[in-house]
Coordinates of C-alpha atoms in Angstrom, one line a residue:
M1 CA -40.7 -108.9 149.2
K2 CA -40.3 -108.0 145.5
H3 CA -38.0 -105.1 146.5
R4 CA -35.8 -107.4 148.6
A5 CA -35.6 -109.9 145.8
F6 CA -34.5 -107.2 143.4
I7 CA -31.8 -106.0 145.8
A8 CA -30.7 -109.6 146.1
A9 CA -30.4 -109.8 142.4
I10 CA -28.2 -106.6 142.4
A11 CA -26.0 -108.2 145.1
L12 CA -25.6 -111.4 143.0
L13 CA -24.7 -109.4 139.9
A14 CA -22.2 -107.4 141.8
S15 CA -20.3 -110.6 142.5
L16 CA -20.0 -111.4 138.8
S17 CA -17.2 -110.3 136.4
S18 CA -17.9 -107.4 134.1
A19 CA -18.3 -109.8 131.2
D20 CA -20.9 -111.8 133.2
V21 CA -22.8 -108.7 134.1
F22 CA -22.8 -107.6 130.4
A23 CA -24.1 -111.1 129.4
A24 CA -26.8 -111.0 132.1
R25 CA -28.5 -108.2 130.2
A26 CA -30.1 -110.9 128.1
A27 CA -32.6 -111.8 130.9
K28 CA -35.2 -109.4 129.6
Q29 CA -38.9 -110.1 129.1
K30 CA -40.4 -111.1 125.7
P31 CA -40.8 -107.9 123.6
A32 CA -44.3 -106.6 122.8
A33 CA -45.4 -105.9 119.2
R34 CA -42.8 -103.7 117.6
D35 CA -43.3 -100.1 116.6
P36 CA -43.6 -99.6 112.8
D37 CA -40.8 -97.1 112.9
M38 CA -37.6 -99.2 113.3
C39 CA -35.4 -96.2 114.0
V40 CA -36.9 -96.7 117.4
V41 CA -36.5 -99.8 119.4
P42 CA -39.5 -99.8 121.9
P43 CA -39.2 -102.0 124.9
G44 CA -41.6 -104.8 125.8
A45 CA -41.8 -105.5 129.6
Q46 CA -39.7 -103.5 132.0
P47 CA -36.1 -104.8 132.3
L48 CA -35.7 -106.9 135.4
L49 CA -31.9 -106.8 135.8
P50 CA -29.9 -103.7 136.8
A51 CA -28.1 -101.4 134.4
K52 CA -24.4 -100.7 134.3
L53 CA -22.7 -97.5 133.4
L54 CA -21.6 -97.7 129.8
P55 CA -19.1 -95.8 127.7
G56 CA -20.0 -93.8 124.7
M57 CA -23.6 -92.9 125.6
G58 CA -23.0 -89.2 125.4
T59 CA -22.0 -87.0 128.3
I60 CA -24.6 -84.7 130.1
K61 CA -23.2 -82.2 132.6
D62 CA -25.8 -79.5 132.7
F63 CA -29.0 -81.2 133.9
A64 CA -29.6 -80.6 137.6
V65 CA -31.7 -83.2 139.3
T66 CA -32.9 -83.7 142.8
T67 CA -31.7 -87.0 144.4
K68 CA -30.1 -88.2 147.6
S69 CA -27.8 -90.6 145.8
E70 CA -24.8 -89.7 143.6
D71 CA -25.0 -93.1 141.9
A72 CA -28.7 -92.5 141.2
R73 CA -27.7 -89.2 139.5
K74 CA -25.2 -91.0 137.3
F75 CA -27.7 -93.6 136.1
F76 CA -30.4 -91.0 135.6
L77 CA -28.0 -88.9 133.4
Q78 CA -27.1 -92.0 131.5
G79 CA -30.8 -92.8 131.0
L80 CA -31.5 -89.2 129.8
A81 CA -28.5 -89.5 127.4
Q82 CA -29.9 -92.8 126.0
I83 CA -33.4 -91.2 125.7
H84 CA -31.8 -88.5 123.5
S85 CA -30.6 -91.3 121.2
F86 CA -34.0 -93.1 121.2
W87 CA -32.4 -96.2 122.9
F88 CA -35.4 -96.7 125.1
V89 CA -34.8 -100.3 126.3
E90 CA -31.5 -99.1 127.9
S91 CA -32.8 -95.7 129.1
E92 CA -35.6 -97.4 130.9
R93 CA -33.2 -99.8 132.5
S94 CA -30.9 -97.0 133.5
C95 CA -33.6 -94.9 135.1
L96 CA -35.1 -98.0 136.8
Q97 CA -31.7 -98.4 138.4
A98 CA -31.7 -94.8 139.5
A99 CA -35.1 -95.3 141.1
Q100 CA -33.9 -98.4 142.9
L101 CA -31.0 -96.4 144.3
D102 CA -33.3 -93.5 145.3
P103 CA -37.0 -94.5 145.4
E104 CA -38.0 -90.9 146.0
M105 CA -36.2 -89.6 142.9
A106 CA -39.1 -88.2 141.0
M107 CA -37.2 -87.6 137.8
A108 CA -36.2 -91.2 137.6
Y109 CA -39.9 -92.1 137.1
W110 CA -40.2 -89.2 134.6
C111 CA -37.4 -90.8 132.6
M112 CA -39.0 -94.2 132.8
A113 CA -42.3 -92.8 131.4
L114 CA -40.5 -91.3 128.4
S115 CA -38.6 -94.5 127.8
A116 CA -41.5 -97.0 128.2
A117 CA -43.9 -95.2 125.9
S118 CA -41.4 -95.1 123.0
D119 CA -43.2 -92.2 121.5
Y120 CA -40.5 -89.7 122.3
R121 CA -39.8 -89.0 118.6
P122 CA -40.2 -86.3 116.0
A123 CA -43.8 -85.4 115.5
F124 CA -43.8 -86.3 111.8
Q125 CA -42.9 -89.9 112.7
L126 CA -46.0 -90.1 114.9
L127 CA -48.0 -88.6 112.0
R128 CA -46.7 -91.4 109.9
N129 CA -47.8 -94.0 112.3
A130 CA -50.9 -92.9 114.2
A131 CA -51.1 -96.2 116.0
A132 CA -47.5 -95.7 117.3
G133 CA -48.4 -92.3 118.6
N134 CA -51.1 -93.4 121.1
T135 CA -50.1 -92.0 124.4
A136 CA -52.9 -93.2 126.7
A137 CA -53.4 -96.9 127.1
S138 CA -57.1 -97.1 127.9
R139 CA -58.6 -100.1 129.7
A140 CA -61.8 -101.0 131.5
P141 CA -61.7 -100.3 135.2
D142 CA -62.0 -103.9 136.1
E143 CA -59.5 -105.2 133.5
V144 CA -56.5 -107.1 134.9
V145 CA -53.2 -105.6 133.9
A146 CA -50.6 -108.1 132.8
R147 CA -47.5 -107.6 134.9
T148 CA -44.0 -109.0 135.1
S149 CA -42.5 -110.7 138.2
N150 CA -41.3 -107.3 139.5
G151 CA -44.9 -105.9 139.2
A152 CA -44.3 -103.7 136.2
A153 CA -47.1 -103.5 133.5
V154 CA -46.2 -105.4 130.4
N155 CA -48.1 -102.8 128.3
P156 CA -45.6 -100.0 127.7
Q157 CA -48.3 -97.3 127.6
I158 CA -49.7 -98.4 131.0
R159 CA -46.2 -98.6 132.4
A160 CA -45.5 -95.1 131.2
R161 CA -48.7 -93.8 132.8
E162 CA -48.0 -95.5 136.1
A163 CA -44.4 -94.2 136.1
I164 CA -45.4 -90.6 135.6
A165 CA -48.1 -91.0 138.2
R166 CA -45.4 -91.9 140.7
A167 CA -43.4 -88.8 139.6
M168 CA -46.4 -86.7 140.2
E169 CA -46.8 -88.0 143.7
L170 CA -43.2 -86.9 144.3
R171 CA -43.3 -83.5 142.5
E172 CA -43.5 -81.5 145.7
K173 CA -40.0 -82.7 146.6
V174 CA -38.3 -81.4 143.5
T175 CA -37.4 -78.0 142.1
P176 CA -39.9 -75.9 140.1
R177 CA -38.0 -76.7 136.9
E178 CA -38.2 -80.4 137.4
R179 CA -41.8 -80.1 138.3
L180 CA -42.5 -78.6 134.9
Y181 CA -40.8 -81.5 133.2
I182 CA -43.0 -83.9 135.2
E183 CA -46.2 -82.0 134.6
S184 CA -45.7 -81.8 130.8
Q185 CA -45.1 -85.5 130.6
A186 CA -48.1 -86.2 132.9
A187 CA -50.3 -84.2 130.4
R188 CA -49.2 -86.4 127.6
R189 CA -50.1 -89.6 129.5
A190 CA -53.6 -88.3 130.5
Q191 CA -56.6 -90.3 129.6
A192 CA -57.6 -88.0 126.8
P193 CA -57.8 -88.0 123.0
K194 CA -54.3 -88.2 121.5
D195 CA -54.4 -84.8 119.9
Q196 CA -55.5 -83.1 123.1
A197 CA -52.8 -85.0 125.1
D198 CA -50.1 -84.1 122.6
A199 CA -51.2 -80.4 122.6
A200 CA -51.1 -80.3 126.4
Y201 CA -47.6 -81.9 126.4
I202 CA -46.3 -79.3 124.0
A203 CA -48.0 -76.5 126.0
G204 CA -46.2 -77.8 129.0
L205 CA -42.8 -77.8 127.2
R206 CA -43.4 -74.2 126.0
K207 CA -44.1 -73.2 129.6
L208 CA -40.9 -74.9 130.7
V209 CA -38.8 -73.2 128.0
A210 CA -40.3 -69.8 128.7
A211 CA -39.6 -70.2 132.4
Y212 CA -36.0 -71.5 131.9
P213 CA -34.7 -70.2 128.5
D214 CA -31.2 -71.4 129.3
D215 CA -32.3 -75.0 129.7
L216 CA -31.1 -76.4 126.4
H217 CA -32.5 -79.9 127.1
A218 CA -36.0 -78.4 127.4
K219 CA -35.5 -76.4 124.2
S220 CA -34.3 -79.5 122.4
M221 CA -37.3 -81.5 123.6
L222 CA -39.7 -78.9 122.4
G223 CA -38.0 -78.8 119.0
L224 CA -38.4 -82.5 118.7
A225 CA -42.1 -82.4 119.8
I226 CA -43.1 -79.8 117.2
D227 CA -41.0 -81.1 114.3
N228 CA -43.8 -81.9 111.8
G229 CA -41.4 -82.5 108.9
F230 CA -42.0 -81.7 105.2
E231 CA -44.7 -82.5 102.7
P232 CA -43.7 -85.4 100.5
V233 CA -44.5 -83.9 97.1
T234 CA -43.5 -80.3 97.5
R235 CA -41.0 -80.8 100.3
E236 CA -42.3 -77.7 101.9
P237 CA -42.2 -77.5 105.7
R238 CA -45.3 -78.3 107.6
E239 CA -46.6 -76.0 110.4
H240 CA -44.0 -75.6 113.2
T241 CA -41.2 -77.4 111.4
M242 CA -39.1 -74.3 110.9
E243 CA -39.8 -73.1 114.4
A244 CA -38.4 -76.5 115.6
I245 CA -35.3 -76.1 113.4
A246 CA -34.8 -72.6 114.8
L247 CA -35.0 -73.8 118.4
L248 CA -32.5 -76.6 117.7
N249 CA -30.1 -74.3 115.8
D250 CA -30.2 -72.0 118.8
V251 CA -29.2 -74.9 121.1
V252 CA -26.2 -76.0 119.0
K253 CA -25.1 -72.4 118.5
K254 CA -24.9 -72.1 122.3
D255 CA -23.5 -75.6 122.8
D256 CA -22.0 -77.6 119.9
D257 CA -21.6 -80.6 122.2
N258 CA -25.4 -80.8 122.8
F259 CA -25.8 -84.2 121.1
A260 CA -29.6 -84.2 121.6
A261 CA -30.1 -81.1 119.4
Q262 CA -27.5 -82.4 116.9
H263 CA -29.6 -85.7 116.6
Y264 CA -32.9 -83.9 116.4
L265 CA -31.5 -81.6 113.7
I266 CA -30.7 -84.6 111.5
H267 CA -34.3 -85.7 111.8
A268 CA -35.6 -82.2 111.3
W269 CA -33.9 -81.8 107.9
E270 CA -35.0 -85.3 106.6
G271 CA -37.1 -85.2 103.5
S272 CA -36.4 -81.5 102.9
K273 CA -35.1 -79.7 99.8
T274 CA -31.9 -78.9 101.7
P275 CA -30.7 -81.9 103.7
E276 CA -27.1 -80.5 103.5
N277 CA -28.2 -78.1 106.3
A278 CA -27.7 -81.1 108.6
W279 CA -24.2 -82.1 107.5
H280 CA -22.5 -80.5 110.5
A281 CA -24.9 -82.3 112.8
C282 CA -24.1 -85.5 111.0
E283 CA -20.5 -85.1 111.8
R284 CA -20.9 -84.1 115.5
Y285 CA -23.6 -86.5 116.6
P286 CA -21.7 -89.8 116.2
Q287 CA -18.5 -88.1 117.5
L288 CA -20.4 -87.3 120.7
V289 CA -22.3 -90.6 121.0
P290 CA -19.9 -93.3 119.6
N291 CA -21.5 -96.4 121.2
I292 CA -25.2 -96.3 120.4
P293 CA -26.2 -97.8 117.0
H294 CA -28.8 -95.2 116.3
A295 CA -26.3 -92.4 116.7
L296 CA -23.9 -94.0 114.1
H297 CA -26.8 -94.7 111.8
M298 CA -28.7 -91.4 111.6
P299 CA -26.1 -89.4 109.5
G300 CA -26.7 -92.0 106.8
H301 CA -30.3 -90.7 106.4
I302 CA -29.1 -87.3 105.4
Y303 CA -26.1 -88.5 103.4
A304 CA -28.4 -90.8 101.3
Q305 CA -30.4 -87.7 100.3
S306 CA -27.5 -85.4 99.7
D307 CA -25.3 -86.9 96.9
K308 CA -23.1 -88.4 99.7
I309 CA -23.7 -92.0 99.0
A310 CA -20.2 -93.2 100.1
E311 CA -20.7 -91.4 103.4
A312 CA -24.1 -93.1 103.8
V313 CA -22.6 -96.5 103.2
A314 CA -19.9 -95.7 105.8
A315 CA -22.5 -94.6 108.4
F316 CA -24.7 -97.6 108.0
T317 CA -21.7 -99.9 108.0
A318 CA -20.4 -98.4 111.3
A319 CA -23.9 -98.8 112.9
R320 CA -24.1 -102.4 111.7
A321 CA -20.8 -103.3 113.4
N322 CA -21.7 -101.5 116.6
E323 CA -25.2 -103.0 116.9
L324 CA -23.8 -106.5 116.3
T325 CA -21.7 -106.2 119.4
W326 CA -24.9 -105.6 121.4
I327 CA -26.8 -108.4 119.6
D328 CA -23.9 -110.8 120.3
A329 CA -23.9 -109.8 124.0
D330 CA -27.7 -110.2 124.5
T331 CA -29.6 -113.0 122.8
L332 CA -32.9 -111.1 123.4
Y333 CA -31.7 -107.8 122.0
P334 CA -34.4 -106.4 119.7
T335 CA -33.2 -106.7 116.1
G336 CA -35.7 -104.4 114.4
H337 CA -33.3 -101.5 114.3
H338 CA -30.6 -103.7 113.0
G339 CA -32.9 -104.8 110.2
H340 CA -33.7 -101.2 109.4
N341 CA -30.1 -100.1 109.4
V342 CA -28.9 -102.9 107.1
H343 CA -31.9 -102.4 104.8
F344 CA -30.7 -98.8 104.4
L345 CA -27.2 -100.0 103.8
I346 CA -28.5 -102.3 101.0
H347 CA -30.4 -99.2 99.6
S348 CA -27.2 -97.2 99.6
L349 CA -25.1 -100.0 98.1
N350 CA -27.7 -100.2 95.3
L351 CA -27.2 -96.5 94.6
S352 CA -23.5 -97.1 94.6
G353 CA -23.6 -99.8 91.9
R354 CA -22.4 -102.5 94.3
Y355 CA -24.6 -105.5 93.6
H356 CA -22.4 -108.1 95.2
D357 CA -22.0 -106.1 98.4
S358 CA -25.8 -105.5 98.4
M359 CA -26.5 -109.3 98.1
A360 CA -24.0 -110.0 100.9
Q361 CA -26.0 -107.7 103.2
V362 CA -29.3 -109.3 102.0
Q363 CA -27.9 -112.7 103.1
H364 CA -26.8 -111.3 106.4
L365 CA -30.4 -110.1 107.2
M366 CA -31.9 -113.4 106.0
S367 CA -29.6 -115.3 108.3
F368 CA -31.9 -114.0 111.1
K369 CA -34.3 -116.8 110.8
E370 CA -37.9 -116.2 111.7
T371 CA -39.3 -118.0 114.7
P372 CA -42.8 -119.5 114.6
R373 CA -44.0 -116.4 116.5
D374 CA -42.4 -114.2 113.9
R375 CA -44.1 -116.1 111.1
G376 CA -47.5 -115.8 112.9
V377 CA -47.6 -112.0 113.0
N378 CA -47.9 -109.4 110.3
N379 CA -44.6 -107.6 111.1
Q380 CA -42.8 -106.6 107.9
L381 CA -39.9 -105.0 109.8
G382 CA -38.0 -107.9 111.3
P383 CA -34.6 -108.5 109.8
W384 CA -35.5 -111.5 107.7
R385 CA -38.5 -109.8 105.9
Q386 CA -36.4 -106.6 105.5
G387 CA -33.8 -108.8 103.9
Y388 CA -36.4 -110.3 101.6
F389 CA -37.5 -106.8 100.5
G390 CA -33.8 -105.9 100.0
L391 CA -33.4 -109.0 97.8
V392 CA -36.3 -108.1 95.5
K393 CA -35.1 -104.5 95.4
S394 CA -31.5 -105.4 94.5
L395 CA -32.5 -107.9 91.8
V396 CA -34.8 -105.5 90.2
R397 CA -32.6 -102.4 90.3
F398 CA -29.7 -104.4 88.8
E399 CA -32.0 -106.1 86.3
K400 CA -30.9 -109.6 87.2
W401 CA -33.8 -111.0 85.3
N402 CA -32.4 -114.5 84.9
D403 CA -31.9 -114.8 88.7
V404 CA -35.4 -113.5 89.3
L405 CA -36.8 -116.3 87.1
D406 CA -34.6 -119.2 88.2
G407 CA -37.1 -120.3 90.9
R408 CA -34.3 -120.3 93.5
T409 CA -32.9 -116.8 94.1
I410 CA -36.2 -115.4 95.5
P411 CA -37.6 -117.9 97.9
V412 CA -41.3 -118.6 98.0
Y413 CA -42.6 -117.4 101.3
D414 CA -46.3 -118.0 101.8
K415 CA -47.2 -114.5 103.1
P416 CA -49.2 -112.1 100.9
E417 CA -46.6 -109.3 101.2
Q418 CA -43.7 -111.4 100.2
N419 CA -45.7 -113.1 97.5
A420 CA -46.7 -109.8 96.0
W421 CA -43.2 -108.5 95.8
R422 CA -42.0 -111.8 94.3
H423 CA -44.8 -111.7 91.6
W424 CA -43.9 -108.1 90.9
A425 CA -40.2 -108.9 90.3
T426 CA -41.1 -112.0 88.2
G427 CA -43.6 -109.9 86.2
L428 CA -41.0 -107.3 85.4
A429 CA -38.5 -110.0 84.5
F430 CA -41.0 -111.7 82.1
A431 CA -41.8 -108.4 80.5
A432 CA -38.2 -107.5 80.1
T433 CA -37.4 -110.9 78.5
G434 CA -40.3 -110.7 76.0
Q435 CA -42.7 -113.2 77.8
S436 CA -45.7 -111.0 77.8
E437 CA -48.3 -113.7 78.7
K438 CA -46.3 -114.8 81.7
A439 CA -46.0 -111.2 82.8
K440 CA -49.7 -110.8 82.6
A441 CA -50.1 -114.0 84.7
A442 CA -47.7 -112.6 87.3
L443 CA -49.8 -109.4 87.4
G444 CA -52.9 -111.4 88.0
D445 CA -51.2 -113.3 90.8
M446 CA -50.1 -110.0 92.3
H447 CA -53.7 -108.7 92.3
K448 CA -54.7 -111.8 94.2
D449 CA -52.0 -111.2 96.7
L450 CA -53.1 -107.6 97.2
D451 CA -56.5 -108.7 98.4
A452 CA -54.8 -110.3 101.4
V453 CA -52.2 -107.6 102.0
N454 CA -52.7 -105.4 105.1
A455 CA -49.2 -104.0 105.4
A456 CA -47.6 -101.8 102.8
K457 CA -50.7 -101.9 100.7
E458 CA -50.1 -98.6 98.9
P459 CA -46.6 -99.4 97.7
M460 CA -47.7 -102.8 96.4
A461 CA -50.7 -101.3 94.7
I462 CA -48.4 -98.8 93.0
A463 CA -46.1 -101.7 92.0
A464 CA -49.0 -103.5 90.3
Q465 CA -49.7 -100.3 88.4
E466 CA -46.1 -100.1 87.3
L467 CA -46.1 -103.7 86.2
E468 CA -49.2 -103.1 84.2
A469 CA -47.5 -100.1 82.6
I470 CA -44.4 -102.0 81.4
I471 CA -46.7 -104.8 80.0
A472 CA -48.5 -102.1 78.0
A473 CA -45.2 -100.6 76.9
K474 CA -43.9 -104.0 75.7
A475 CA -47.2 -104.4 73.8
G476 CA -46.5 -101.2 72.0
D477 CA -49.2 -99.2 73.7
R478 CA -47.1 -96.2 74.7
K479 CA -50.0 -93.9 75.5
K480 CA -51.5 -96.4 78.0
A481 CA -48.0 -97.2 79.4
Y482 CA -47.1 -93.5 80.0
E483 CA -50.5 -92.8 81.6
L484 CA -50.1 -95.7 84.0
Y485 CA -46.5 -94.7 84.7
R486 CA -47.5 -91.1 85.5
K487 CA -50.3 -92.2 87.8
A488 CA -47.9 -94.7 89.6
A489 CA -45.2 -92.0 89.9
D490 CA -47.5 -89.5 91.3
R491 CA -48.9 -91.9 93.9
E492 CA -45.4 -92.9 94.9
A493 CA -44.3 -89.3 95.3
A494 CA -47.3 -88.6 97.5
M495 CA -46.6 -91.4 99.9
I496 CA -45.7 -90.3 103.4
Y497 CA -42.0 -89.8 103.9
T498 CA -40.1 -92.9 104.9
E499 CA -36.4 -93.8 104.9
P500 CA -35.4 -95.9 103.3
P501 CA -38.2 -95.5 100.7
S502 CA -41.0 -98.0 101.1
Y503 CA -41.0 -98.4 97.3
P504 CA -38.1 -100.5 95.8
R505 CA -37.0 -97.8 93.4
P506 CA -38.4 -94.6 92.0
V507 CA -41.2 -95.4 89.5
V508 CA -39.7 -92.8 87.2
E509 CA -36.5 -94.8 87.0
G510 CA -38.4 -97.7 85.5
W511 CA -40.4 -95.4 83.3
A512 CA -37.1 -93.8 82.0
N513 CA -35.7 -97.2 81.3
V514 CA -38.7 -98.1 79.2
A515 CA -38.6 -94.8 77.3
L516 CA -34.9 -95.1 76.6
A517 CA -35.3 -98.7 75.3
A518 CA -38.1 -97.3 73.0
G519 CA -36.0 -94.5 71.7
D520 CA -38.1 -91.8 73.4
Y521 CA -35.0 -89.9 74.5
A522 CA -36.8 -86.8 75.6
T523 CA -39.1 -88.6 78.0
A524 CA -36.1 -90.7 79.2
E525 CA -34.2 -87.5 80.0
K526 CA -37.1 -85.9 81.8
E527 CA -37.7 -89.0 84.0
Y528 CA -34.0 -89.7 84.7
R529 CA -33.7 -86.1 85.9
E530 CA -36.7 -86.6 88.1
A531 CA -35.1 -89.7 89.5
L532 CA -32.1 -87.7 90.4
T533 CA -34.2 -85.3 92.4
R534 CA -35.6 -88.3 94.3
E535 CA -32.1 -89.9 94.8
P536 CA -29.3 -87.4 94.4
G537 CA -26.1 -89.0 93.4
S538 CA -27.6 -92.1 91.8
G539 CA -25.0 -93.4 89.3
R540 CA -27.7 -95.5 87.7
A541 CA -29.8 -92.4 86.9
Y542 CA -26.7 -90.6 85.6
F543 CA -25.8 -93.4 83.3
G544 CA -29.4 -93.5 81.9
L545 CA -29.3 -89.7 81.5
S546 CA -26.1 -89.8 79.6
A547 CA -27.6 -92.4 77.2
A548 CA -30.7 -90.3 76.7
L549 CA -28.6 -87.2 76.0
D550 CA -26.5 -89.1 73.5
G551 CA -29.8 -90.1 71.8
L552 CA -30.8 -86.5 71.6
G553 CA -27.4 -85.5 70.0
R554 CA -26.3 -83.5 73.0
A555 CA -22.8 -84.9 73.2
A556 CA -21.3 -82.4 75.6
D557 CA -24.1 -82.8 78.1
A558 CA -23.9 -86.6 77.7
R559 CA -20.2 -86.5 78.6
D560 CA -20.9 -84.5 81.7
A561 CA -23.5 -86.9 82.8
R562 CA -21.2 -89.9 82.2
S563 CA -18.5 -88.1 84.2
K564 CA -20.9 -87.8 87.1
A565 CA -22.0 -91.4 86.7
A566 CA -18.4 -92.6 86.8
K567 CA -17.8 -90.6 90.0
A568 CA -20.9 -91.9 91.6
W569 CA -20.0 -95.5 90.8
A570 CA -16.3 -95.2 91.5
N571 CA -16.6 -98.3 93.7
A572 CA -19.2 -100.1 91.5
D573 CA -18.9 -103.7 90.4
P574 CA -16.8 -103.6 87.2
N575 CA -18.8 -106.2 85.4
L576 CA -22.1 -104.2 85.4
P577 CA -23.2 -103.3 81.9
Q578 CA -23.0 -99.6 82.6
M579 CA -19.4 -99.9 83.8
Q580 CA -18.5 -102.0 80.8
R581 CA -19.9 -99.5 78.4
L582 CA -18.1 -96.7 80.3
T583 CA -14.8 -98.6 79.8
T584 CA -15.5 -99.1 76.1
S585 CA -16.3 -95.5 75.6
A586 CA -13.1 -94.4 77.4
Q587 CA -11.1 -96.6 75.1
R588 CA -12.4 -95.0 71.9

């Protein structure tokens, strides 16, 4: 009966115009709790309405798959392409469509398992969020599984396990190569400890690559699975990271159009000492996949780390425009990735000296009003709360102390995380404007907030330490201030890699500002240079460095730093103090 009802829905949609079909995508189930990594948009319940073939998803021509239906093949290949760009809501929809067209297409269920679980991501991202990496949804034998009207499990992990179980039932009907794909994914969905399941999955992929060395998709998937990233402090590669990069480089050497490997290479070089190694992939990936927001967004990760801030702004701006077309077409489209993308755009605009443009993007994110359900959960990654963080970040980085203290610009939002950041900003503003007692009171309020915080606790604890440091500096206790700054800076540097950074600005930037104001030009130089290792191409750090070098009497070095600052802030707001001083110095 359910199958006939679903087919009836397909027939009904077939009678609609293309615009109507596109709009009908909105009839999705309510999403489950979002994954902490908003580069990924995990699905909630399985999509009920059929997919359609979409342009710009990336073209796959070299993945043989067993099916009785040519249309099923097309939807499967689209789903696989969408998986390669981490667009899991749509990839599950595409492969569900393939399974409806050919119910015995084993690889359609394999595709659905990868999509539903939303843990098909670089290994280092799963290290960052252990909860997001759980691959086996355990439940008591007699527990009732919540299901949608088409019988699919609402829990994505259960749905993934059930999908791969169906693929395993059909594995005798496929080629040995397809069977290895299915068995590797089945190993990952086994009811076993996560580490064991992940190890079995990787072993299965290694077996697949060994048996079929010319299968570039398998090699790309293995590269992604073993990409453990880089250590945050030393930026040295973790175990298997360089092996992953070698695998992915081998793929693109053989096929520069392999957008999966190009995408995974961008992730592979994140947080490294040499992000420029991914510049070619940053060019190719969005060319090959022009209509998926994540594909347009990802180059910005690398550009923001590579002294290519203008290119980062362009990448995030393109992703913003593209994603809004999907959001406008689907009222239930998940907005977490959009929030992440625009947050990164705000971060890049901050680095570019574009305060007004930063604030325009803040207001855009805060136009996504929270629902009562949003307000009732501790999710800091919806667009409104990312906008709030972007607001605090922008006001502090541009030292808009009067706006911070006006009681209007930063809204009071009665959640501990938002209260903590607001008290941090007001504390910094009070300290900067000579109101030390009020700064201490803000610090006290922040400590009270921290007792209730259970998201982003480490960044906020560091922020409290930084605020205490500036209060000490303003009181003339340089020794205490520097000791606190060093501790806070070391803690911040040791945080697990995230992009954009989960701390509003490098602690060393604030430290350098304090040292410069105190006339300690040597410390200011040292910390501004450290800030530039954290954020290559930051005009703000170059301006500070030039002032420190002037104070040290190194006029030629100061001119060089000012030249780099002017280049970095070529599009900055002209009324910023740094730009006004630059104009004045040029007129002398």
